[in-house]
PDB file of C-alpha atoms in Angstrom:
ATOM      1  CA  LYS A   1     -34.587  48.191  -9.665  1.00 49.00           C
ATOM      2  CA  GLY A   2     -35.961  48.485  -6.003  1.00 52.00           C
ATOM      3  CA  THR A   3     -39.093  45.640  -5.667  1.00 55.00           C
ATOM      4  CA  THR A   4     -41.617  48.365  -4.928  1.00 56.00           C
ATOM      5  CA  ASP A   5     -41.368  51.195  -7.458  1.00 60.00           C
ATOM      6  CA  GLY A   6     -39.773  49.501  -9.878  1.00 64.00           C
ATOM      7  CA  ARG A   7     -37.137  52.638  -9.994  1.00 61.00           C
ATOM      8  CA  SER A   8     -33.559  52.014 -10.178  1.00 61.00           C
ATOM      9  CA  PRO A   9     -31.383  54.284  -8.444  1.00 56.00           C
ATOM     10  CA  GLU A  10     -30.897  57.666 -10.581  1.00 57.00           C
ATOM     11  CA  ASN A  11     -27.368  58.286  -9.437  1.00 53.00           C
ATOM     12  CA  ASP A  12     -24.496  55.876  -8.048  1.00 52.00           C
ATOM     13  CA  ILE A  13     -24.442  55.157  -4.905  1.00 48.00           C
ATOM     14  CA  THR A  14     -21.002  55.462  -2.705  1.00 48.00           C
ATOM     15  CA  TRP A  15     -19.631  54.462  -0.008  1.00 48.00           C
ATOM     16  CA  SER A  16     -16.882  56.706   1.875  1.00 46.00           C
ATOM     17  CA  PHE A  17     -16.994  57.252   5.978  1.00 46.00           C
ATOM     18  CA  LYS A  18     -13.518  56.877   8.700  1.00 50.00           C
ATOM     19  CA  THR A  19     -14.735  54.927  11.909  1.00 49.00           C
ATOM     20  CA  LYS A  20     -14.017  56.862  14.743  1.00 55.00           C
ATOM     21  CA  SER A  21     -13.989  56.366  18.685  1.00 56.00           C
ATOM     22  CA  PRO A  22     -16.184  58.641  20.759  1.00 55.00           C
ATOM     23  CA  ASP A  23     -14.298  61.350  22.923  1.00 54.00           C
ATOM     24  CA  THR A  24     -14.216  59.861  26.263  1.00 51.00           C
ATOM     25  CA  GLY A  25     -12.510  62.724  28.191  1.00 62.00           C
ATOM     26  CA  ASN A  26     -14.214  65.931  26.767  1.00 75.00           C
ATOM     27  CA  LYS A  27     -17.549  67.246  27.317  1.00 86.00           C
ATOM     28  CA  THR A  28     -18.375  68.706  24.319  1.00 91.00           C
ATOM     29  CA  PRO A  29     -20.440  66.967  22.318  1.00 92.00           C
ATOM     30  CA  THR A  30     -18.795  64.155  19.618  1.00 89.00           C
ATOM     31  CA  LEU A  31     -20.755  61.893  17.323  1.00 90.00           C
ATOM     32  CA  LEU A  32     -24.000  64.580  17.028  1.00 93.00           C
ATOM     33  CA  ASN A  33     -25.770  62.948  15.120  1.00 93.00           C
ATOM     34  CA  MET A  34     -29.317  64.529  13.066  1.00 93.00           C
ATOM     35  CA  THR A  35     -32.247  62.296  12.386  1.00 91.00           C
ATOM     36  CA  PHE A  36     -35.875  61.957  11.903  1.00 86.00           C
ATOM     37  CA  ASN A  37     -38.237  61.983  15.206  1.00 90.00           C
ATOM     38  CA  GLY A  38     -42.446  62.327  14.223  1.00 90.00           C
ATOM     39  CA  ASP A  39     -43.113  64.434  11.398  1.00 91.00           C
ATOM     40  CA  PRO A  40     -39.942  66.144   9.724  1.00 91.00           C
ATOM     41  CA  LYS A  41     -41.721  69.175   9.360  1.00 92.00           C
ATOM     42  CA  THR A  42     -42.463  70.340  13.308  1.00 95.00           C
ATOM     43  CA  SER A  43     -39.690  68.385  14.529  1.00 95.00           C
ATOM     44  CA  ILE A  44     -36.323  66.580  14.682  1.00 95.00           C
ATOM     45  CA  ALA A  45     -34.226  64.215  16.983  1.00 96.00           C
ATOM     46  CA  PHE A  46     -30.343  64.999  17.963  1.00 96.00           C
ATOM     47  CA  ASP A  47     -28.237  62.207  20.007  1.00 95.00           C
ATOM     48  CA  TRP A  48     -24.909  62.363  20.748  1.00 94.00           C
ATOM     49  CA  TYR A  49     -21.707  61.328  23.083  1.00 92.00           C
ATOM     50  CA  THR A  50     -19.351  62.568  26.118  1.00 92.00           C
ATOM     51  CA  ALA A  51     -16.914  61.928  28.883  1.00 90.00           C
ATOM     52  CA  GLU A  52     -19.807  60.289  31.271  1.00 90.00           C
ATOM     53  CA  THR A  53     -19.617  63.197  33.817  1.00 91.00           C
ATOM     54  CA  VAL A  54     -21.389  65.548  32.227  1.00 93.00           C
ATOM     55  CA  ARG A  55     -25.167  65.366  32.388  1.00 90.00           C
ATOM     56  CA  GLY A  56     -26.606  68.449  30.821  1.00 93.00           C
ATOM     57  CA  THR A  57     -28.247  67.719  27.552  1.00 96.00           C
ATOM     58  CA  VAL A  58     -29.343  71.138  26.045  1.00 97.00           C
ATOM     59  CA  VAL A  59     -30.081  71.418  21.482  1.00 97.00           C
ATOM     60  CA  GLN A  60     -30.583  74.988  21.075  1.00 97.00           C
ATOM     61  CA  VAL A  61     -32.233  76.125  17.792  1.00 96.00           C
ATOM     62  CA  VAL A  62     -33.003  79.827  16.035  1.00 96.00           C
ATOM     63  CA  GLU A  63     -34.358  79.983  12.788  1.00 95.00           C
ATOM     64  CA  ALA A  64     -31.788  81.049   9.966  1.00 93.00           C
ATOM     65  CA  SER A  65     -33.507  83.836   9.196  1.00 92.00           C
ATOM     66  CA  ASN A  66     -33.179  85.861  12.650  1.00 90.00           C
ATOM     67  CA  ALA A  67     -28.883  84.421  13.439  1.00 87.00           C
ATOM     68  CA  GLY A  68     -26.228  86.823  12.145  1.00 81.00           C
ATOM     69  CA  GLY A  69     -22.546  87.253  12.760  1.00 79.00           C
ATOM     70  CA  SER A  70     -20.198  84.627  13.770  1.00 82.00           C
ATOM     71  CA  GLU A  71     -21.619  84.117  17.866  1.00 88.00           C
ATOM     72  CA  PHE A  72     -24.480  81.645  18.401  1.00 92.00           C
ATOM     73  CA  PRO A  73     -27.513  84.052  19.074  1.00 93.00           C
ATOM     74  CA  GLU A  74     -28.590  82.309  22.392  1.00 93.00           C
ATOM     75  CA  GLN A  75     -30.983  85.398  23.448  1.00 92.00           C
ATOM     76  CA  LEU A  76     -32.758  84.636  20.580  1.00 94.00           C
ATOM     77  CA  ALA A  77     -32.572  80.322  20.395  1.00 95.00           C
ATOM     78  CA  ALA A  78     -35.404  78.335  22.294  1.00 95.00           C
ATOM     79  CA  SER A  79     -33.712  75.316  24.565  1.00 97.00           C
ATOM     80  CA  TYR A  80     -34.699  71.804  24.698  1.00 97.00           C
ATOM     81  CA  GLU A  81     -33.500  69.964  26.973  1.00 97.00           C
ATOM     82  CA  GLY A  82     -33.214  65.739  27.018  1.00 97.00           C
ATOM     83  CA  SER A  83     -32.374  63.035  28.440  1.00 96.00           C
ATOM     84  CA  VAL A  84     -28.842  61.131  29.180  1.00 96.00           C
ATOM     85  CA  THR A  85     -27.931  57.640  29.769  1.00 95.00           C
ATOM     86  CA  VAL A  86     -24.321  55.774  30.216  1.00 94.00           C
ATOM     87  CA  ILE A  87     -23.195  53.122  28.719  1.00 91.00           C
ATOM     88  CA  GLU A  88     -20.312  50.632  28.674  1.00 90.00           C
ATOM     89  CA  THR A  89     -19.239  49.504  24.885  1.00 85.00           C
ATOM     90  CA  LEU A  90     -16.197  47.629  23.702  1.00 81.00           C
ATOM     91  CA  MET A  91     -14.422  49.388  21.009  1.00 78.00           C
ATOM     92  CA  THR A  92     -12.260  47.184  19.410  1.00 78.00           C
ATOM     93  CA  SER A  93     -12.299  43.162  18.700  1.00 77.00           C
ATOM     94  CA  GLY A  94      -9.124  43.206  20.947  1.00 82.00           C
ATOM     95  CA  ASP A  95     -11.150  44.683  23.832  1.00 82.00           C
ATOM     96  CA  ARG A  96     -13.895  41.531  23.787  1.00 80.00           C
ATOM     97  CA  SER A  97     -10.875  39.558  25.224  1.00 83.00           C
ATOM     98  CA  SER A  98      -9.851  41.358  27.903  1.00 87.00           C
ATOM     99  CA  LYS A  99     -13.113  42.802  28.527  1.00 85.00           C
ATOM    100  CA  LYS A 100     -12.531  45.958  28.486  1.00 87.00           C
ATOM    101  CA  TYR A 101     -14.984  48.202  28.619  1.00 87.00           C
ATOM    102  CA  LYS A 102     -15.014  52.053  27.888  1.00 87.00           C
ATOM    103  CA  LYS A 103     -18.137  54.468  29.768  1.00 89.00           C
ATOM    104  CA  PHE A 104     -19.528  57.561  28.357  1.00 89.00           C
ATOM    105  CA  ALA A 105     -22.600  59.429  28.830  1.00 93.00           C
ATOM    106  CA  SER A 106     -24.805  59.282  25.503  1.00 94.00           C
ATOM    107  CA  HIS A 107     -27.378  62.584  25.120  1.00 96.00           C
ATOM    108  CA  LYS A 108     -30.670  62.591  23.064  1.00 97.00           C
ATOM    109  CA  VAL A 109     -33.520  65.521  22.218  1.00 97.00           C
ATOM    110  CA  ILE A 110     -36.310  65.541  21.133  1.00 96.00           C
ATOM    111  CA  GLU A 111     -37.578  69.025  19.497  1.00 95.00           C
ATOM    112  CA  SER A 112     -40.738  69.525  18.009  1.00 95.00           C
ATOM    113  CA  GLY A 113     -43.092  72.755  18.202  1.00 96.00           C
ATOM    114  CA  LEU A 114     -40.733  73.450  14.729  1.00 97.00           C
ATOM    115  CA  LYS A 115     -42.398  75.523  11.299  1.00 96.00           C
ATOM    116  CA  PRO A 116     -42.289  73.807   8.441  1.00 94.00           C
ATOM    117  CA  GLY A 117     -40.177  74.740   5.033  1.00 93.00           C
ATOM    118  CA  THR A 118     -37.624  76.241   8.160  1.00 94.00           C
ATOM    119  CA  GLN A 119     -33.681  76.459   8.028  1.00 94.00           C
ATOM    120  CA  TYR A 120     -33.062  76.251  11.508  1.00 95.00           C
ATOM    121  CA  ILE A 121     -29.651  77.331  13.235  1.00 94.00           C
ATOM    122  CA  TYR A 122     -28.616  74.846  16.080  1.00 95.00           C
ATOM    123  CA  ARG A 123     -25.623  73.932  18.621  1.00 95.00           C
ATOM    124  CA  ALA A 124     -26.003  71.272  21.125  1.00 96.00           C
ATOM    125  CA  GLY A 125     -24.398  70.946  24.737  1.00 96.00           C
ATOM    126  CA  ASN A 126     -24.698  71.275  28.840  1.00 95.00           C
ATOM    127  CA  GLY A 127     -25.220  74.612  28.294  1.00 94.00           C
ATOM    128  CA  ASP A 128     -22.146  75.265  30.214  1.00 93.00           C
ATOM    129  CA  ALA A 129     -20.137  78.280  27.759  1.00 91.00           C
ATOM    130  CA  ASP A 130     -18.350  75.684  27.285  1.00 91.00           C
ATOM    131  CA  GLY A 131     -19.547  72.399  26.720  1.00 94.00           C
ATOM    132  CA  TRP A 132     -21.131  73.440  23.592  1.00 95.00           C
ATOM    133  CA  SER A 133     -20.348  71.899  19.522  1.00 94.00           C
ATOM    134  CA  GLU A 134     -20.111  73.910  16.584  1.00 92.00           C
ATOM    135  CA  ALA A 135     -22.960  75.418  15.010  1.00 93.00           C
ATOM    136  CA  GLY A 136     -25.014  73.386  12.016  1.00 93.00           C
ATOM    137  CA  SER A 137     -28.186  73.083  10.286  1.00 93.00           C
ATOM    138  CA  PHE A 138     -31.222  71.934   9.696  1.00 92.00           C
ATOM    139  CA  THR A 139     -33.979  72.757   7.615  1.00 93.00           C
ATOM    140  CA  THR A 140     -37.831  71.183   8.231  1.00 92.00           C
ATOM    141  CA  ASP A 141     -39.690  69.794   5.864  1.00 90.00           C
ATOM    142  CA  LYS A 142     -41.976  71.851   3.424  1.00 89.00           C
ATOM    143  CA  ALA A 143     -45.459  71.706   4.815  1.00 89.00           C
ATOM    144  CA  ASP A 144     -47.640  70.778   1.447  1.00 88.00           C
ATOM    145  CA  ASN A 145     -46.680  66.879   1.313  1.00 76.00           C
ATOM    146  CA  GLN A 146     -44.347  66.462  -2.115  1.00 73.00           C
ATOM    147  CA  ASP A 147     -42.797  63.063  -3.188  1.00 74.00           C
ATOM    148  CA  PHE A 148     -40.392  61.761  -3.077  1.00 70.00           C
ATOM    149  CA  HIS A 149     -38.089  58.394  -2.576  1.00 71.00           C
ATOM    150  CA  PHE A 150     -35.140  57.725  -0.237  1.00 73.00           C
ATOM    151  CA  LEU A 151     -33.258  55.459   1.354  1.00 72.00           C
ATOM    152  CA  TYR A 152     -32.886  55.343   5.361  1.00 75.00           C
ATOM    153  CA  VAL A 153     -29.133  53.256   6.672  1.00 75.00           C
ATOM    154  CA  THR A 154     -28.197  52.770  10.419  1.00 76.00           C
ATOM    155  CA  ASP A 155     -25.825  52.250  12.048  1.00 77.00           C
ATOM    156  CA  THR A 156     -24.741  48.486  10.577  1.00 74.00           C
ATOM    157  CA  GLN A 157     -22.857  47.696  14.566  1.00 75.00           C
ATOM    158  CA  GLY A 158     -19.665  46.825  11.914  1.00 75.00           C
ATOM    159  CA  SER A 159     -16.652  47.176  13.558  1.00 76.00           C
ATOM    160  CA  SER A 160     -14.152  45.038  10.114  1.00 79.00           C
ATOM    161  CA  LYS A 161     -13.898  46.092   6.963  1.00 80.00           C
ATOM    162  CA  SER A 162     -15.366  42.354   6.282  1.00 80.00           C
ATOM    163  CA  ASN A 163     -18.169  43.477   8.894  1.00 77.00           C
ATOM    164  CA  PHE A 164     -19.222  46.934   5.569  1.00 76.00           C
ATOM    165  CA  ASP A 165     -18.351  44.941   2.455  1.00 78.00           C
ATOM    166  CA  LEU A 166     -21.343  42.247   3.141  1.00 77.00           C
ATOM    167  CA  TRP A 167     -22.889  45.085   4.366  1.00 75.00           C
ATOM    168  CA  GLN A 168     -22.305  47.518   0.586  1.00 75.00           C
ATOM    169  CA  ASP A 169     -24.159  44.746  -0.908  1.00 73.00           C
ATOM    170  CA  THR A 170     -27.180  46.211   0.289  1.00 70.00           C
ATOM    171  CA  PHE A 171     -27.343  48.712  -2.213  1.00 66.00           C
ATOM    172  CA  LYS A 172     -26.585  46.989  -5.199  1.00 68.00           C
TER     173      LYS A 172
END
């Protein structure tokens, strides 16, 4: 039961995933994530990784009601530019002892001024024709406030099964 509301979870929690390393030789986004940032009625944030040489950081969005067909409607899209930082990290436990760092670019964009309760189609990339992610979608929160319960989980920074076994206790 939750310590604040005393409610039991409605469903069992299942945790299933595979770890994946960023593709450090690719200019299209890998490990693309969306998250809350600011008011969920009018904003959303994105982050992703690319090869360290990729500098452009752009997310384009269009209202889903205006999108049709299989091509992303670039001429109707609003563009949001963000920041890029080249980072170095250890990818495996063996890298730690050999001090073998990998470099890649970390991209971040915040979109604001969106309409509440609206479904959007988006793509992220560097702005080049061959540098875009596949199109995805999201819906902003409704304009009127609604009661809800949620569980927000961030990156555990785990690097082994035993690390993740410890983390799963959070959900018990």
